[in-house]
Coordinates of C-alpha atoms in Angstrom, one line a residue:
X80 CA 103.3 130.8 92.6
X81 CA 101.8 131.5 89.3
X82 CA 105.3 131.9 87.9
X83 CA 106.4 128.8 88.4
X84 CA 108.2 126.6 85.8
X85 CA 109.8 123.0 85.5
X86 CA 113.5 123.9 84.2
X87 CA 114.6 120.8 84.0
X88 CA 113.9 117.0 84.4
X89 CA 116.6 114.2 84.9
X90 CA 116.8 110.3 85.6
X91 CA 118.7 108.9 88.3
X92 CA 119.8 104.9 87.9
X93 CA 120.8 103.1 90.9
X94 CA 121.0 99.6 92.2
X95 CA 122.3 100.0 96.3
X96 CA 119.4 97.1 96.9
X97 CA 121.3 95.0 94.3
X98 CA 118.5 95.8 92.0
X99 CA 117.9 98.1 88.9
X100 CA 116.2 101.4 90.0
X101 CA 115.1 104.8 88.4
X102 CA 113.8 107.6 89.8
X103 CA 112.7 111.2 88.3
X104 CA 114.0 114.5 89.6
X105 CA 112.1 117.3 88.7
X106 CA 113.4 120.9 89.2
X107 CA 111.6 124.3 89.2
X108 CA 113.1 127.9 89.3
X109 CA 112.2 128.1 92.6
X110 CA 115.2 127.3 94.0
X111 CA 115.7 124.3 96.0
X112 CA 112.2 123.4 95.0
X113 CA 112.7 120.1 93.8
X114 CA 110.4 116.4 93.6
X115 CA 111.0 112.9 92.9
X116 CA 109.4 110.2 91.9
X117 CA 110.0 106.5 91.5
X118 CA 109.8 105.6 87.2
X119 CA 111.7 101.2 88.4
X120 CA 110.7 99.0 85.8
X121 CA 114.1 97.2 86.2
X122 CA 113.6 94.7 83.3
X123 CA 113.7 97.7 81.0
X124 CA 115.4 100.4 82.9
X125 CA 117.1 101.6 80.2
X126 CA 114.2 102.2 77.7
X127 CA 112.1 104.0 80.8
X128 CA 115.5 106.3 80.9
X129 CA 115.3 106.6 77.4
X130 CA 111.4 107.7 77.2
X131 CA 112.1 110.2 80.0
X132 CA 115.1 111.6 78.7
X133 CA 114.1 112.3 75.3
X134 CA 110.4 112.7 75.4
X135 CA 108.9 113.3 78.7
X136 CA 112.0 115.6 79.2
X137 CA 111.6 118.1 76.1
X138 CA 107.7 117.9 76.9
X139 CA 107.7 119.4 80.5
X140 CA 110.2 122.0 80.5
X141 CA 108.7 125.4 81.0
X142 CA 105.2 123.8 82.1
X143 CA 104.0 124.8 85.7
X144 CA 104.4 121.7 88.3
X145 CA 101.3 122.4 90.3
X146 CA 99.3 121.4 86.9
X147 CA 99.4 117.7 88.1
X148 CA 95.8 116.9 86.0
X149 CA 96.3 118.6 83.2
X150 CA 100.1 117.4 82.8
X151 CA 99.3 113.6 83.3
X152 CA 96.4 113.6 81.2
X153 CA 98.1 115.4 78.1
X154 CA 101.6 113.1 79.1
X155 CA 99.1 110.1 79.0
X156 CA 98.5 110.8 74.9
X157 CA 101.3 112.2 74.1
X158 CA 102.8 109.4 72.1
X159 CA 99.4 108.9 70.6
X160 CA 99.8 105.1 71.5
X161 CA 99.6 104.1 75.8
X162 CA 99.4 102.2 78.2
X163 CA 102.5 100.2 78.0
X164 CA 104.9 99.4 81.2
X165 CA 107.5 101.5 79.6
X166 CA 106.1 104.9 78.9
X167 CA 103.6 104.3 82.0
X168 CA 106.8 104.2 84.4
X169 CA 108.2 107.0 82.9
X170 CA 105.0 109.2 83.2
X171 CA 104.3 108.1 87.1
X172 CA 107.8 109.2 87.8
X173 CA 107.3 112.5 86.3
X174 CA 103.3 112.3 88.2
X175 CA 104.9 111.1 91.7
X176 CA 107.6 114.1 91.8
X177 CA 104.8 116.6 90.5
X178 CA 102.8 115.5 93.8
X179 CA 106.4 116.1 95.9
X180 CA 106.1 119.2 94.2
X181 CA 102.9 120.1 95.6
X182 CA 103.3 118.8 98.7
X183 CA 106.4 120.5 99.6
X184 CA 104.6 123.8 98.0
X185 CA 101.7 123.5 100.4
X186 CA 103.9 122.6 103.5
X187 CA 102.2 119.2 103.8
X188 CA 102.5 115.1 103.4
X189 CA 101.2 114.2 100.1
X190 CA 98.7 111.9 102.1
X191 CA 96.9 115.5 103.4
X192 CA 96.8 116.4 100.0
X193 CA 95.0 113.3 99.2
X194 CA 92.5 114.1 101.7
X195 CA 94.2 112.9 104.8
X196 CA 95.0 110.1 107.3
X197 CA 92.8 107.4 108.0
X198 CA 95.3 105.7 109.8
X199 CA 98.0 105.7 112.1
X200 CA 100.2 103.0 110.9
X201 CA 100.3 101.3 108.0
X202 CA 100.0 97.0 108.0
X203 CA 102.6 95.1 106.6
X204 CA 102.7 91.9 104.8
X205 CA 106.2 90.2 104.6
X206 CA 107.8 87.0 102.7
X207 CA 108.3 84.0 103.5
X208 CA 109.2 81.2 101.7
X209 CA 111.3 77.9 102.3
X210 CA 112.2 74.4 100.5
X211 CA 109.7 72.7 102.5
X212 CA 106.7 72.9 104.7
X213 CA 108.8 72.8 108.0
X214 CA 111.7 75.5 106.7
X215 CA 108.8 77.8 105.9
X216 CA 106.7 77.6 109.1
X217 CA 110.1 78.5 110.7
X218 CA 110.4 81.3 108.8
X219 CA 107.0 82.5 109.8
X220 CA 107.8 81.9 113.8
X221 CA 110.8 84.3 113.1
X222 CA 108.5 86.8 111.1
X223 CA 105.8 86.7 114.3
X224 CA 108.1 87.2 116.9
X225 CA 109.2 90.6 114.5
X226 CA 105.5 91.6 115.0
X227 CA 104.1 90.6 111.7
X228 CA 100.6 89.5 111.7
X229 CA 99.8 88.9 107.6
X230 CA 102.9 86.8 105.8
X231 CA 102.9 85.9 102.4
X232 CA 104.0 81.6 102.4
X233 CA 105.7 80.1 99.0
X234 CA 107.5 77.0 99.1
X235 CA 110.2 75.4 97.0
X236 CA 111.2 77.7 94.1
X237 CA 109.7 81.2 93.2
X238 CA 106.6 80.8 93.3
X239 CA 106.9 77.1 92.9
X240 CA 106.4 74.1 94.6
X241 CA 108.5 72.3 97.7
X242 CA 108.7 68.9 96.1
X243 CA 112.2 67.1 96.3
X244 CA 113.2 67.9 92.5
X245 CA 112.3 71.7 93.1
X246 CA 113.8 71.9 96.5
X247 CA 116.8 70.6 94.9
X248 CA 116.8 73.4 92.1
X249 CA 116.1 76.1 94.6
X250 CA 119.1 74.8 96.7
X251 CA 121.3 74.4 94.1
X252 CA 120.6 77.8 91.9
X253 CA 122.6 79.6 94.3
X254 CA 126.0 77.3 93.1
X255 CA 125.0 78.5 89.5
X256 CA 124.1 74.5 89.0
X257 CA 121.4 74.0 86.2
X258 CA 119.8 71.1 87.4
X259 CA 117.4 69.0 85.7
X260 CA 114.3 67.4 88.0
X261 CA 112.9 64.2 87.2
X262 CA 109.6 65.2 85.5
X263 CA 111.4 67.9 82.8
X264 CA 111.9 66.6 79.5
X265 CA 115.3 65.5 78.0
X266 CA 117.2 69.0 77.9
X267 CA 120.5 71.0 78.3
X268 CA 118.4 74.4 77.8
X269 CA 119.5 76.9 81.0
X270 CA 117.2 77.7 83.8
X271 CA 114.7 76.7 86.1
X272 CA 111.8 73.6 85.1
X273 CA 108.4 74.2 86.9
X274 CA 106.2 71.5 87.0
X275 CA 102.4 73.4 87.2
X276 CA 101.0 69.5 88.5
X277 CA 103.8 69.6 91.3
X278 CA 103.2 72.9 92.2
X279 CA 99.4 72.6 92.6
X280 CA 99.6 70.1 95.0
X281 CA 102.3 71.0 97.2
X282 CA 100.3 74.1 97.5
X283 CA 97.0 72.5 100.1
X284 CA 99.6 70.4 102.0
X285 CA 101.7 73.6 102.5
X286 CA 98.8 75.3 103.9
X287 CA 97.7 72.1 105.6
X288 CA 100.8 71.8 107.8
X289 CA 101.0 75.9 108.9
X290 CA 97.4 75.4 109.7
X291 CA 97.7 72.9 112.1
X292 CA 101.4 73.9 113.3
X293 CA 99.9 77.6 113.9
X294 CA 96.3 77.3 114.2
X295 CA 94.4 80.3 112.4
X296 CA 95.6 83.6 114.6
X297 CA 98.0 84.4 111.5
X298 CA 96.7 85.6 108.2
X299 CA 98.4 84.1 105.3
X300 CA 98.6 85.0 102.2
X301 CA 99.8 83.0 99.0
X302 CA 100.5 84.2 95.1
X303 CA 100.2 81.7 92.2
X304 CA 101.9 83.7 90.3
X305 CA 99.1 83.5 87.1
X306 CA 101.8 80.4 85.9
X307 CA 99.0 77.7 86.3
X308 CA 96.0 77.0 83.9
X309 CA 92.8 78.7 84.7
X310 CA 91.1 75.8 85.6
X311 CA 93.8 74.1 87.7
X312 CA 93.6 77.6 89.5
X313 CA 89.8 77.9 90.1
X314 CA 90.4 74.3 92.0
X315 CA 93.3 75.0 93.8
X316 CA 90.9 78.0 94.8
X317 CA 88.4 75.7 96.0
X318 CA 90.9 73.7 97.7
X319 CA 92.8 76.2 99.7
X320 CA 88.7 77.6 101.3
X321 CA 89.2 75.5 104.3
X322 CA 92.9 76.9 105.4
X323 CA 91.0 80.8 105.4
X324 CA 93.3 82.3 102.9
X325 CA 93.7 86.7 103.6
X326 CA 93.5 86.4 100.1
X327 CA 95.3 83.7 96.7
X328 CA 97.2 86.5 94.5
X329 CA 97.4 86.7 90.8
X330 CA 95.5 82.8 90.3
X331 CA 95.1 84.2 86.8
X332 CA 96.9 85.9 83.6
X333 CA 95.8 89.1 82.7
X334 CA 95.1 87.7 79.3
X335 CA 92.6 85.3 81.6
X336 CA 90.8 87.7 84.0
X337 CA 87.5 86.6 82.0
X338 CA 87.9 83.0 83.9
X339 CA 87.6 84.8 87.5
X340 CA 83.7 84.8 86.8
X341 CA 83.8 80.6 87.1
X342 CA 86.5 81.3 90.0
X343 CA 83.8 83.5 91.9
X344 CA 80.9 81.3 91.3
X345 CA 82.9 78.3 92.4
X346 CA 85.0 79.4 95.7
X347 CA 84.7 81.9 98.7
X348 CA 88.8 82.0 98.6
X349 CA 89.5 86.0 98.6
X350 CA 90.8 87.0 95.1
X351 CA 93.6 90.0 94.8
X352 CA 94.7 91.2 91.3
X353 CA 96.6 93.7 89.2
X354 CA 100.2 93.2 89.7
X355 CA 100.6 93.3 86.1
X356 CA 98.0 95.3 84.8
X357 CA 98.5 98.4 82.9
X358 CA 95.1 100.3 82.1
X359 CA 91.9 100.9 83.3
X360 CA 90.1 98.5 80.9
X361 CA 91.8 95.3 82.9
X362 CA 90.6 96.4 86.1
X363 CA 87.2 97.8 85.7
X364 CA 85.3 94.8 84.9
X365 CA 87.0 93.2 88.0
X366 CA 85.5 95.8 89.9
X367 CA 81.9 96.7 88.5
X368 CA 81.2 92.8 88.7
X369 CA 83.1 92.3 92.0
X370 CA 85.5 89.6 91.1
X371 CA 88.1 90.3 93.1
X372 CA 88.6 91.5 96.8
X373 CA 91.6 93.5 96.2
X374 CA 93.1 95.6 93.9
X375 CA 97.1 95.5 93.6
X376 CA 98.3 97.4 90.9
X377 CA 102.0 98.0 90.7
X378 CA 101.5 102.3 91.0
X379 CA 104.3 103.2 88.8
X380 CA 103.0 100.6 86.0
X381 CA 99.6 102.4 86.0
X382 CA 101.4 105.9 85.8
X383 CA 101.7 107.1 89.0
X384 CA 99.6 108.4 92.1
X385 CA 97.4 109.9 90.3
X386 CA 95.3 107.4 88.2
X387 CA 96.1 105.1 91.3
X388 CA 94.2 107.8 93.8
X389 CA 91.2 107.3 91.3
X390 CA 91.4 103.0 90.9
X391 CA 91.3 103.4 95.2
X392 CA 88.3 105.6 95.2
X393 CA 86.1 103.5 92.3
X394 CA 87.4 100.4 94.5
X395 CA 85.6 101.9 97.5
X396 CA 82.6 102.3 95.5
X397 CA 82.4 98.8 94.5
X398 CA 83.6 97.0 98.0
X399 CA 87.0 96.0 96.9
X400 CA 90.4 97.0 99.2
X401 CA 93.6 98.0 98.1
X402 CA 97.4 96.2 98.1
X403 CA 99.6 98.1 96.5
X404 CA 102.4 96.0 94.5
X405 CA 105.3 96.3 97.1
X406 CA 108.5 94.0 95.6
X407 CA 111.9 94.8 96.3
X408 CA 112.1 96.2 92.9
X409 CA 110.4 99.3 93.3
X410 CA 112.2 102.1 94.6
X411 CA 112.0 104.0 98.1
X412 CA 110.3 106.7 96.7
X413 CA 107.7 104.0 95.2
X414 CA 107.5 102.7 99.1
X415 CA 106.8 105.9 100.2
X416 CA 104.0 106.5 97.4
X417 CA 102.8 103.4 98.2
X418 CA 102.3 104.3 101.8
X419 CA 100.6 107.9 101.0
X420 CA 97.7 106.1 99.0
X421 CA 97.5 104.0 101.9
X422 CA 97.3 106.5 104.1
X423 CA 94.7 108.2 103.1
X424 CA 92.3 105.7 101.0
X425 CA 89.7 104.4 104.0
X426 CA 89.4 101.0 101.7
X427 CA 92.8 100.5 102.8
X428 CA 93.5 96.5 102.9
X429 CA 97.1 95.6 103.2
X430 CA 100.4 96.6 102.2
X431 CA 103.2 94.2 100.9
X432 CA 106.6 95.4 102.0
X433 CA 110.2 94.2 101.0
X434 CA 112.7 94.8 104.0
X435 CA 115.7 97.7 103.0
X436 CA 119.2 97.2 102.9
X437 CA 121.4 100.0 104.9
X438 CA 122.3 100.8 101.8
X439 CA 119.4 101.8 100.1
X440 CA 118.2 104.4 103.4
X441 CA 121.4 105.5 103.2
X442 CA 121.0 106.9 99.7
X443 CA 117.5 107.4 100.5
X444 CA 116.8 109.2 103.7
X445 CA 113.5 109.8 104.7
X446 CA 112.5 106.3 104.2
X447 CA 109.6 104.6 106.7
X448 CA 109.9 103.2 109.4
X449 CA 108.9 99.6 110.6
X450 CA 107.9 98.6 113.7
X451 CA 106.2 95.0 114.5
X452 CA 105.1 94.9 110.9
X453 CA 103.6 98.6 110.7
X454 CA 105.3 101.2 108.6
X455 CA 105.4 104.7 109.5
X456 CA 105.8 107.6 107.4
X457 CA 107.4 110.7 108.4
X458 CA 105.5 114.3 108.8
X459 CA 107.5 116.0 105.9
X460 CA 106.1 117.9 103.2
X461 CA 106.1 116.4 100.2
X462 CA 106.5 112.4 99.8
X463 CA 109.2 112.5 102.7
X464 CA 112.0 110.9 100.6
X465 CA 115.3 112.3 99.3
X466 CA 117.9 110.8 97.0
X467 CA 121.7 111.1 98.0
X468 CA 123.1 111.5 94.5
X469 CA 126.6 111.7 95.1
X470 CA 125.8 108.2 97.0
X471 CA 123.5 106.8 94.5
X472 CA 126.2 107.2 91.5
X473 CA 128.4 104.7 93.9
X474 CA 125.6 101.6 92.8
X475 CA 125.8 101.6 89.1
X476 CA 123.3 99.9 86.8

């Protein structure tokens, strides 16, 4: 369809999980021919309205959809500065409902597009967490008899450790309470005190107890967070070898990565990282010196599916597996983006996956669905997803 044009781009802001969400709409003049795309970075949801209202908007009215490339690469530079989490979620939205586009153009998934399935289903990692080592083995049980066979185990706070102080905190932030733990310094200042030291111990004794409470047929899964020094990470690294670890998330800052060449030389602990990355020049020396095992960018925070096809297939090259950032705040049509990369890239490693509220598949129908933690995407063209916006305007921001 040679004559086809965008006509007109919109945001759509809705929280039915409880959470902040934006997601693109892209129309044509085909009518009914429509795509979405997920653009959530809920901290700033506003400003990622903002950049796709008044920029992105203006920019791509009139421009043919099926010019996915050629759109994302002149978007990319468009501000002449890039690669920040705002404009980055703003461009993957637009990139992510271009693909629909396609998709739904061609009369197939987005994963065919991508070369096809290497896959049937798609593995899921869940939470777990609990305030201390016997609450959060419980919580695995109840994940295992759901079918889930990779969990992700944090104790105490988010993140944080499961000693009495933090177990307190975690049970009391729910009453609103700001309580102060023994170890914090002499303070009224709001919030939540975490105590790196505490944290990096409770962490092997943790692990420890699920080991020996559930033996090593379950793969677990822990993330640090990067909220620890580099060195007390590249021990707790060494530590944590003997409980056989699916992989230690994030043990580093981005501003740190360079300390993952002591972390490699010193433990055999699997290494996953990216959450918070934003351009290629993070993650490429990862790769090309194999520091890490897997790559798990956050898709929309790298601009979409399509620089994300192209991290999965350099990955491949280099030995290292996928995990797509999966948190609750990401929308459906994210999930579903997700799940099409994972699809269809054979260095497929593991998905992490956030449970849905009726709620948000009710303003989102087409969403996947889990069985004994697989996810399975449905056979539409396109991404699969739709948004109910008469529903969606009934969650506000």
């Amino acid at each position: 369809m040679s004559n086809l044009k965008i006509t007109n781009v919109k945001t759509i802001l809705t929280a039915p999980g409880g959470i902040d969400l934006a997601v693109v709409k892209i129309e044509t003049n085909e009518p009914g021919l429509y795509g979405l795309g997920c653009a959530t970075f809920t901290q700033r949801i506003f400003a990622v309205k903002s950049a796709i209202d008044e920029y992105m908007a203006p920019f791509l009215v009139g421009k043919d959809p099926t010019r996915i490339e050629d759109i994302w690469q002149s978007g990319v530079v468009s501000g002449y500065w890039r690669n920040g989490p705002i404009m980055n979620n703003a461009l993957s939205g637009v990139d992510m409902a271009l693909w629909d586009i396609k998709g739904k153009l061609a009369g197939m998934p987005v994963y065919d597009l991508l070369g096809g399935k290497c896959r049937d289903g798609i593995p899921l990692y869940c939470h777990t967490d609990g305030g201390d080592e016997v609450e959060v083995e419980d919580n695995i049980r109840a994940r295992m008899e759901e079918g889930y066979q990779y969990v992700r185990c944090q104790m105490g706070m988010y993140g944080g450790a499961g000693t009495d102080d933090l177990k307190l905190i975690a049970t009391q932030l729910a009453r609103a309470k700001n309580i102060q733990p023994k170890r914090s310094p002499r303070s009224k200042t709001p919030g939540i005190y975490f105590d790196p030291d505490a944290y990096a111990k409770s962490v092997p004794r943790l692990f420890d107890h699920l080991r020996n409470k559930l033996g090593f047929g379950i793969e677990f899964i822990h993330d640090v967070h990067e909220r620890v020094t580099p060195v007390t990470a590249i021990n707790l690294a060494k530590t944590l070898e003997q409980y056989q670890l699916f992989y230690l998330e994030d043990p580093v800052a981005p501003e740190n990565i360079d300390w993952l060449k002591m972390l490699r030389q010193q433990s055999s602990t699997p290494i996953s990282m990216g959450e918070l990355f934003v351009n290629v020049n993070e993650w490429k020396p990862l790769i090309d010196n194999r520091l890490i095992d897997y790559i798990r960018c956050h898709v929309s925070t790298i601009g979409g599916i399509t620089p994300a096809r192209k991290l999965a297939v350099y990955s491949e090259l280099n030995g290292v597996r996928t995990a797509w950032h999966g948190p609750g705040d990401i929308s459906p049509v994210g999930v579903c983006a997700n799940m099409h990369l994972d699809l269809s890239s054979p260095n497929f490693g593991i998905q992490e996956y956030t449970p849905m509220n009726d709620a948000l598949r009710d303003v989102f129908p087409g969403c996947p669905e889990i069985d004994h933690g697989y996810a399975y995407l449905n056979d539409k063209p396109g991404l699969g997803i739709d948004i109910d916006e008469a529903k969606a305007a009934k969650y506000p921001c």
